Amino acid sequence: MGPRPLRIIVCIKQVPKAQELQVDPKTQTLKRVGVPSEINPPDANALELALQIKDRRAAEVIVISMGPTVFDESLERGVGMGADRAVLLTDRILGGSDTVPTAYALSETIKKIGDFDMILCGEETTDASTGHVGPGIAGHLDIPQITYISEIQIEDDSVRARRTAEDGTEWWETTMPCVLTVNFGCTKPREPTLLGKIRVKRAGVIVHWSCADVGIDPNKVGLKNSPTIVAKVDTVHLPPRARKVFHGDAKDAVAKLLDALLEDGVIAL
Amino acid sequence: MTDGEHVVEDKSHFTGVWVFLEGRKHILRDVSIQLIGEGRRIADRRGAHLTGILPGHSVENLARQAIGYGLDRVIVVDRPVLEIYQSRPYAKVMATLIRRHKPEIVLFGASKNGRDLGGRLHAVLETGLAADCVKFDLDEEGNLDMIRPSFGGKSLAHILCKRHRPQMASARRNVFLPPPHDPNQTGEILHEEVDVNEKDVDATLLEFQEFTREGGLRPEEARIVISGGYGLAEGKNFAMLQELADLLGGAVAASRKAVDSGWMPKEFQVGQTGMTVRPEVYFAIGISGAVQHLAGMQESEKIVAINNDPKAAIFEIADYGIVGDLFQIVPEFVRQIRERKATKAVPMPVAAR
């Protein structure tokens, strides 16, 4: 009998495409309507890392998310890329949850799935960029965490992961189950395959769970049970830039640039 | 326990401002020093004590250093098992101390370890944590107004944690000014016991490879920063940027993509998950200008963009731009600087290089 397939749960969030975020020049607020969405890029890197493990050994990859049903787009993409199945925790009472209820609700969802060996998250989201949910899940589940990793090696029940720390790279070893948060950009997420896209349509591959389905305490989630609130948001007024582009061949353009910088007094020769 | 009881046992029982202290090679990390300065300001406004929390092993010296920056006291938890940072033992120490002493505010550096620790801790304590703050204030009720960039620095969000205590936040490096060090400053060093031992260790550090630090200026300290991105195509092409930096007296930095490609060490990364720089001139070379990158350099005095894509977002915030092949433009830039330096030099020396 070969080793039991690993069960790897990848937590993803759907976020507005960062490059598309623009400040409305009239209202000075962020334009969010009509902005296309994507899988939070570090989460896509985490999913790719999970799929690479599945390429090498018996493993089941389950993608989970928490949010409105439009998040199905990202779950479908995840399954299309090669995840075995997906769970969306979706419930109106979850609206406005900060990282405390989010970590709680996701960890309850993970417990409900059960028999997990490894939980992968992106290091942070590109829209909120806290990086708190991955370690929060580890805290709730009371299991080991290794953050900011870019490589995983598995041997029996132990996991080795390469972590990017402040001053160098570290190799950590821990036991399963564990939470690993994955560095943005450490993998190149694969494209969905035709076969994967067909699997998406199969019944039961993507399921929706409510808080009641999972057994989540309604008094621990949502805006009113979140410790933090966003009291207000100020638009940052950056000084306008000249946006002067120097044309011509390299020689001309460089000469003009050099003149401008010398005139501004920001470089000296 | 009824709903929320863990939270509001009475906010007024929570007093004092805490700073989680991080050291390295027997020196306090700069982010910890900067936080002591900011923590002092907040503590004074709240009329409260400022306490540094230092889990570690043989860290008496670090504790004394920290006092010199303006702490009223340092709580040291000295255990062999705390010699290096590890998530679970450190989270256990912090959770125990927070439950024991009930501070009103706990601040962490937004370092890798600070975020690792804060993230685990806030879930365990079920209290609010604001990430990557760049400014702190107090609202009219005395709550900590935790101000952080959102959407890649396009806006600033004011985060409040009104009902839960402690209010926790991580703060970005190099945003707050370091306070002066006064070796004569007095403060208490308290050793406390926390039940933490080998059984709390759930991960082992097998190997550590320090980033090699090349000579020369650090980007955070330089007046001129020459930063390279994915357009550089190969790590060895950063030599070209180094040449330019040497000529101008600047420092080389890199975008996240260049770092993730292994072309530059992580400690040279500018942007949301790297460092923030504010030089007099920032050269973005072969950098498209993702919002995460802009967050780390958009306050530069002048921004120069060199990119072959005229639609690259970086041109939107550049003062000056050249659309074209950086492999032609950068060497030409180097050549012209040399040429002008040579003609300007009065007693025409033999070219230095």
mmCIF file with all atom_site columns, C-alpha atoms in Angstrom, chain A residues 24-148:
data_model
loop_
_atom_site.group_PDB
_atom_site.id
_atom_site.type_symbol
_atom_site.label_atom_id
_atom_site.label_alt_id
_atom_site.label_comp_id
_atom_site.label_asym_id
_atom_site.label_entity_id
_atom_site.label_seq_id
_atom_site.pdbx_PDB_ins_code
_atom_site.Cartn_x
_atom_site.Cartn_y
_atom_site.Cartn_z
_atom_site.occupancy
_atom_site.B_iso_or_equiv
_atom_site.pdbx_formal_charge
_atom_site.auth_seq_id
_atom_site.auth_comp_id
_atom_site.auth_asym_id
_atom_site.auth_atom_id
_atom_site.pdbx_PDB_model_num
ATOM 1   C CA . ASP A 1 24  ? -11.637 58.580 -9.798  1.00 0.00 ? 24  ASP A CA 1
ATOM 2   C CA . PRO A 1 25  ? -10.216 62.023 -10.555 1.00 0.00 ? 25  PRO A CA 1
ATOM 3   C CA . LYS A 1 26  ? -13.576 63.681 -9.813  1.00 0.00 ? 26  LYS A CA 1
ATOM 4   C CA . THR A 1 27  ? -14.548 62.030 -6.553  1.00 0.00 ? 27  THR A CA 1
ATOM 5   C CA . GLN A 1 28  ? -11.006 61.124 -5.442  1.00 0.00 ? 28  GLN A CA 1
ATOM 6   C CA . THR A 1 29  ? -12.259 57.710 -4.405  1.00 0.00 ? 29  THR A CA 1
ATOM 7   C CA . LEU A 1 30  ? -11.260 54.314 -5.710  1.00 0.00 ? 30  LEU A CA 1
ATOM 8   C CA . LYS A 1 31  ? -13.188 53.110 -8.696  1.00 0.00 ? 31  LYS A CA 1
ATOM 9   C CA . ARG A 1 32  ? -14.215 49.566 -7.818  1.00 0.00 ? 32  ARG A CA 1
ATOM 10  C CA . VAL A 1 33  ? -17.263 49.063 -10.011 1.00 0.00 ? 33  VAL A CA 1
ATOM 11  C CA . GLY A 1 34  ? -16.539 47.236 -13.214 1.00 0.00 ? 34  GLY A CA 1
ATOM 12  C CA . VAL A 1 35  ? -12.991 46.399 -12.164 1.00 0.00 ? 35  VAL A CA 1
ATOM 13  C CA . PRO A 1 36  ? -12.186 42.840 -13.290 1.00 0.00 ? 36  PRO A CA 1
ATOM 14  C CA . SER A 1 37  ? -11.310 40.298 -10.591 1.00 0.00 ? 37  SER A CA 1
ATOM 15  C CA . GLU A 1 38  ? -8.702  37.613 -10.256 1.00 0.00 ? 38  GLU A CA 1
ATOM 16  C CA . ILE A 1 39  ? -7.464  35.064 -7.762  1.00 0.00 ? 39  ILE A CA 1
ATOM 17  C CA . ASN A 1 40  ? -5.365  37.017 -5.282  1.00 0.00 ? 40  ASN A CA 1
ATOM 18  C CA . PRO A 1 41  ? -1.947  36.576 -6.966  1.00 0.00 ? 41  PRO A CA 1
ATOM 19  C CA . PRO A 1 42  ? -0.071  35.150 -3.926  1.00 0.00 ? 42  PRO A CA 1
ATOM 20  C CA . ASP A 1 43  ? -2.954  32.663 -3.482  1.00 0.00 ? 43  ASP A CA 1
ATOM 21  C CA . ALA A 1 44  ? -2.505  31.616 -7.113  1.00 0.00 ? 44  ALA A CA 1
ATOM 22  C CA . ASN A 1 45  ? 1.181   31.031 -6.337  1.00 0.00 ? 45  ASN A CA 1
ATOM 23  C CA . ALA A 1 46  ? 0.128   28.888 -3.360  1.00 0.00 ? 46  ALA A CA 1
ATOM 24  C CA . LEU A 1 47  ? -2.300  26.889 -5.504  1.00 0.00 ? 47  LEU A CA 1
ATOM 25  C CA . GLU A 1 48  ? 0.411   26.292 -8.089  1.00 0.00 ? 48  GLU A CA 1
ATOM 26  C CA . LEU A 1 49  ? 2.749   25.059 -5.344  1.00 0.00 ? 49  LEU A CA 1
ATOM 27  C CA . ALA A 1 50  ? 0.033   22.643 -4.174  1.00 0.00 ? 50  ALA A CA 1
ATOM 28  C CA . LEU A 1 51  ? -0.540  21.419 -7.722  1.00 0.00 ? 51  LEU A CA 1
ATOM 29  C CA . GLN A 1 52  ? 3.205   20.857 -8.123  1.00 0.00 ? 52  GLN A CA 1
ATOM 30  C CA . ILE A 1 53  ? 3.081   18.571 -5.075  1.00 0.00 ? 53  ILE A CA 1
ATOM 31  C CA . LYS A 1 54  ? 0.156   16.766 -6.682  1.00 0.00 ? 54  LYS A CA 1
ATOM 32  C CA . ASP A 1 55  ? 2.205   16.393 -9.876  1.00 0.00 ? 55  ASP A CA 1
ATOM 33  C CA . ARG A 1 56  ? 4.815   14.459 -7.897  1.00 0.00 ? 56  ARG A CA 1
ATOM 34  C CA . ARG A 1 57  ? 2.792   12.348 -5.499  1.00 0.00 ? 57  ARG A CA 1
ATOM 35  C CA . ALA A 1 58  ? -0.696  11.225 -4.526  1.00 0.00 ? 58  ALA A CA 1
ATOM 36  C CA . ALA A 1 59  ? -2.497  14.283 -3.257  1.00 0.00 ? 59  ALA A CA 1
ATOM 37  C CA . GLU A 1 60  ? -5.922  15.813 -3.198  1.00 0.00 ? 60  GLU A CA 1
ATOM 38  C CA . VAL A 1 61  ? -6.031  19.584 -3.616  1.00 0.00 ? 61  VAL A CA 1
ATOM 39  C CA . ILE A 1 62  ? -9.096  21.383 -2.279  1.00 0.00 ? 62  ILE A CA 1
ATOM 40  C CA . VAL A 1 63  ? -9.558  25.092 -2.877  1.00 0.00 ? 63  VAL A CA 1
ATOM 41  C CA . ILE A 1 64  ? -11.612 27.024 -0.359  1.00 0.00 ? 64  ILE A CA 1
ATOM 42  C CA . SER A 1 65  ? -12.769 30.594 -0.186  1.00 0.00 ? 65  SER A CA 1
ATOM 43  C CA . MET A 1 66  ? -15.101 32.792 1.805   1.00 0.00 ? 66  MET A CA 1
ATOM 44  C CA . GLY A 1 67  ? -17.175 35.425 0.090   1.00 0.00 ? 67  GLY A CA 1
ATOM 45  C CA . PRO A 1 68  ? -20.088 36.136 -2.220  1.00 0.00 ? 68  PRO A CA 1
ATOM 46  C CA . THR A 1 69  ? -21.058 33.713 -4.971  1.00 0.00 ? 69  THR A CA 1
ATOM 47  C CA . VAL A 1 70  ? -19.178 35.742 -7.591  1.00 0.00 ? 70  VAL A CA 1
ATOM 48  C CA . PHE A 1 71  ? -16.110 34.118 -6.005  1.00 0.00 ? 71  PHE A CA 1
ATOM 49  C CA . ASP A 1 72  ? -17.159 31.000 -7.952  1.00 0.00 ? 72  ASP A CA 1
ATOM 50  C CA . GLU A 1 73  ? -15.196 32.503 -10.843 1.00 0.00 ? 73  GLU A CA 1
ATOM 51  C CA . SER A 1 74  ? -11.973 32.008 -8.915  1.00 0.00 ? 74  SER A CA 1
ATOM 52  C CA . LEU A 1 75  ? -12.946 28.579 -7.618  1.00 0.00 ? 75  LEU A CA 1
ATOM 53  C CA . GLU A 1 76  ? -13.761 27.516 -11.180 1.00 0.00 ? 76  GLU A CA 1
ATOM 54  C CA . ARG A 1 77  ? -10.385 28.737 -12.277 1.00 0.00 ? 77  ARG A CA 1
ATOM 55  C CA . GLY A 1 78  ? -8.760  26.809 -9.415  1.00 0.00 ? 78  GLY A CA 1
ATOM 56  C CA . VAL A 1 79  ? -10.498 23.590 -10.426 1.00 0.00 ? 79  VAL A CA 1
ATOM 57  C CA . GLY A 1 80  ? -9.664  24.320 -14.046 1.00 0.00 ? 80  GLY A CA 1
ATOM 58  C CA . MET A 1 81  ? -6.008  24.545 -13.063 1.00 0.00 ? 81  MET A CA 1
ATOM 59  C CA . GLY A 1 82  ? -6.190  21.117 -11.471 1.00 0.00 ? 82  GLY A CA 1
ATOM 60  C CA . ALA A 1 83  ? -7.686  21.303 -7.983  1.00 0.00 ? 83  ALA A CA 1
ATOM 61  C CA . ASP A 1 84  ? -9.888  18.291 -7.210  1.00 0.00 ? 84  ASP A CA 1
ATOM 62  C CA . ARG A 1 85  ? -12.724 20.265 -5.713  1.00 0.00 ? 85  ARG A CA 1
ATOM 63  C CA . ALA A 1 86  ? -13.678 23.547 -4.162  1.00 0.00 ? 86  ALA A CA 1
ATOM 64  C CA . VAL A 1 87  ? -15.731 24.861 -1.269  1.00 0.00 ? 87  VAL A CA 1
ATOM 65  C CA . LEU A 1 88  ? -17.158 28.349 -1.034  1.00 0.00 ? 88  LEU A CA 1
ATOM 66  C CA . LEU A 1 89  ? -18.208 29.479 2.415   1.00 0.00 ? 89  LEU A CA 1
ATOM 67  C CA . THR A 1 90  ? -20.899 31.959 1.515   1.00 0.00 ? 90  THR A CA 1
ATOM 68  C CA . ASP A 1 91  ? -23.351 33.576 3.879   1.00 0.00 ? 91  ASP A CA 1
ATOM 69  C CA . ARG A 1 92  ? -24.701 37.084 4.273   1.00 0.00 ? 92  ARG A CA 1
ATOM 70  C CA . ILE A 1 93  ? -23.841 37.104 7.955   1.00 0.00 ? 93  ILE A CA 1
ATOM 71  C CA . LEU A 1 94  ? -20.153 36.924 7.037   1.00 0.00 ? 94  LEU A CA 1
ATOM 72  C CA . GLY A 1 95  ? -20.232 40.335 5.356   1.00 0.00 ? 95  GLY A CA 1
ATOM 73  C CA . GLY A 1 96  ? -17.803 42.881 6.770   1.00 0.00 ? 96  GLY A CA 1
ATOM 74  C CA . SER A 1 97  ? -15.714 40.308 8.646   1.00 0.00 ? 97  SER A CA 1
ATOM 75  C CA . ASP A 1 98  ? -12.181 41.443 9.432   1.00 0.00 ? 98  ASP A CA 1
ATOM 76  C CA . THR A 1 99  ? -9.254  39.060 9.765   1.00 0.00 ? 99  THR A CA 1
ATOM 77  C CA . VAL A 1 100 ? -10.351 37.664 13.162  1.00 0.00 ? 100 VAL A CA 1
ATOM 78  C CA . PRO A 1 101 ? -13.731 36.242 12.029  1.00 0.00 ? 101 PRO A CA 1
ATOM 79  C CA . THR A 1 102 ? -12.248 35.371 8.634   1.00 0.00 ? 102 THR A CA 1
ATOM 80  C CA . ALA A 1 103 ? -9.524  33.234 10.191  1.00 0.00 ? 103 ALA A CA 1
ATOM 81  C CA . TYR A 1 104 ? -12.112 31.688 12.528  1.00 0.00 ? 104 TYR A CA 1
ATOM 82  C CA . ALA A 1 105 ? -14.641 30.927 9.778   1.00 0.00 ? 105 ALA A CA 1
ATOM 83  C CA . LEU A 1 106 ? -12.010 29.491 7.437   1.00 0.00 ? 106 LEU A CA 1
ATOM 84  C CA . SER A 1 107 ? -10.548 27.315 10.174  1.00 0.00 ? 107 SER A CA 1
ATOM 85  C CA . GLU A 1 108 ? -14.036 25.962 10.952  1.00 0.00 ? 108 GLU A CA 1
ATOM 86  C CA . THR A 1 109 ? -14.521 25.241 7.255   1.00 0.00 ? 109 THR A CA 1
ATOM 87  C CA . ILE A 1 110 ? -11.182 23.434 7.186   1.00 0.00 ? 110 ILE A CA 1
ATOM 88  C CA . LYS A 1 111 ? -12.204 21.368 10.228  1.00 0.00 ? 111 LYS A CA 1
ATOM 89  C CA . LYS A 1 112 ? -15.467 20.489 8.513   1.00 0.00 ? 112 LYS A CA 1
ATOM 90  C CA . ILE A 1 113 ? -13.538 19.242 5.461   1.00 0.00 ? 113 ILE A CA 1
ATOM 91  C CA . GLY A 1 114 ? -11.379 17.293 7.896   1.00 0.00 ? 114 GLY A CA 1
ATOM 92  C CA . ASP A 1 115 ? -8.332  15.011 7.541   1.00 0.00 ? 115 ASP A CA 1
ATOM 93  C CA . PHE A 1 116 ? -6.177  17.818 6.221   1.00 0.00 ? 116 PHE A CA 1
ATOM 94  C CA . ASP A 1 117 ? -2.399  17.591 6.056   1.00 0.00 ? 117 ASP A CA 1
ATOM 95  C CA . MET A 1 118 ? -1.395  20.959 4.786   1.00 0.00 ? 118 MET A CA 1
ATOM 96  C CA . ILE A 1 119 ? -3.067  24.331 4.452   1.00 0.00 ? 119 ILE A CA 1
ATOM 97  C CA . LEU A 1 120 ? -1.577  26.775 1.988   1.00 0.00 ? 120 LEU A CA 1
ATOM 98  C CA . CYS A 1 121 ? -2.379  30.477 1.842   1.00 0.00 ? 121 CYS A CA 1
ATOM 99  C CA . GLY A 1 122 ? -0.861  33.343 -0.077  1.00 0.00 ? 122 GLY A CA 1
ATOM 100 C CA . GLU A 1 123 ? 1.397   35.493 2.096   1.00 0.00 ? 123 GLU A CA 1
ATOM 101 C CA . GLU A 1 124 ? -1.109  38.341 1.907   1.00 0.00 ? 124 GLU A CA 1
ATOM 102 C CA . THR A 1 125 ? -3.860  39.686 -0.322  1.00 0.00 ? 125 THR A CA 1
ATOM 103 C CA . THR A 1 126 ? -3.247  42.446 -2.796  1.00 0.00 ? 126 THR A CA 1
ATOM 104 C CA . ASP A 1 127 ? -6.384  44.332 -1.728  1.00 0.00 ? 127 ASP A CA 1
ATOM 105 C CA . ALA A 1 128 ? -6.055  44.283 2.063   1.00 0.00 ? 128 ALA A CA 1
ATOM 106 C CA . SER A 1 129 ? -2.422  43.162 2.400   1.00 0.00 ? 129 SER A CA 1
ATOM 107 C CA . THR A 1 130 ? -2.491  42.212 6.061   1.00 0.00 ? 130 THR A CA 1
ATOM 108 C CA . GLY A 1 131 ? -1.021  38.702 5.903   1.00 0.00 ? 131 GLY A CA 1
ATOM 109 C CA . HIS A 1 132 ? -2.956  37.965 9.114   1.00 0.00 ? 132 HIS A CA 1
ATOM 110 C CA . VAL A 1 133 ? -5.353  35.265 7.958   1.00 0.00 ? 133 VAL A CA 1
ATOM 111 C CA . GLY A 1 134 ? -2.838  32.440 7.361   1.00 0.00 ? 134 GLY A CA 1
ATOM 112 C CA . PRO A 1 135 ? -1.207  32.698 10.807  1.00 0.00 ? 135 PRO A CA 1
ATOM 113 C CA . GLY A 1 136 ? -4.685  33.317 12.249  1.00 0.00 ? 136 GLY A CA 1
ATOM 114 C CA . ILE A 1 137 ? -5.900  29.982 10.860  1.00 0.00 ? 137 ILE A CA 1
ATOM 115 C CA . ALA A 1 138 ? -2.845  28.261 12.350  1.00 0.00 ? 138 ALA A CA 1
ATOM 116 C CA . GLY A 1 139 ? -3.627  29.921 15.683  1.00 0.00 ? 139 GLY A CA 1
ATOM 117 C CA . HIS A 1 140 ? -7.259  28.820 15.642  1.00 0.00 ? 140 HIS A CA 1
ATOM 118 C CA . LEU A 1 141 ? -6.362  25.262 14.653  1.00 0.00 ? 141 LEU A CA 1
ATOM 119 C CA . ASP A 1 142 ? -3.414  25.281 17.071  1.00 0.00 ? 142 ASP A CA 1
ATOM 120 C CA . ILE A 1 143 ? -1.070  23.773 14.474  1.00 0.00 ? 143 ILE A CA 1
ATOM 121 C CA . PRO A 1 144 ? 2.407   24.805 13.243  1.00 0.00 ? 144 PRO A CA 1
ATOM 122 C CA . GLN A 1 145 ? 2.829   27.684 10.806  1.00 0.00 ? 145 GLN A CA 1
ATOM 123 C CA . ILE A 1 146 ? 5.659   28.625 8.506   1.00 0.00 ? 146 ILE A CA 1
ATOM 124 C CA . THR A 1 147 ? 5.180   31.941 6.738   1.00 0.00 ? 147 THR A CA 1
ATOM 125 C CA . TYR A 1 148 ? 6.755   33.480 3.626   1.00 0.00 ? 148 TYR A CA 1
#
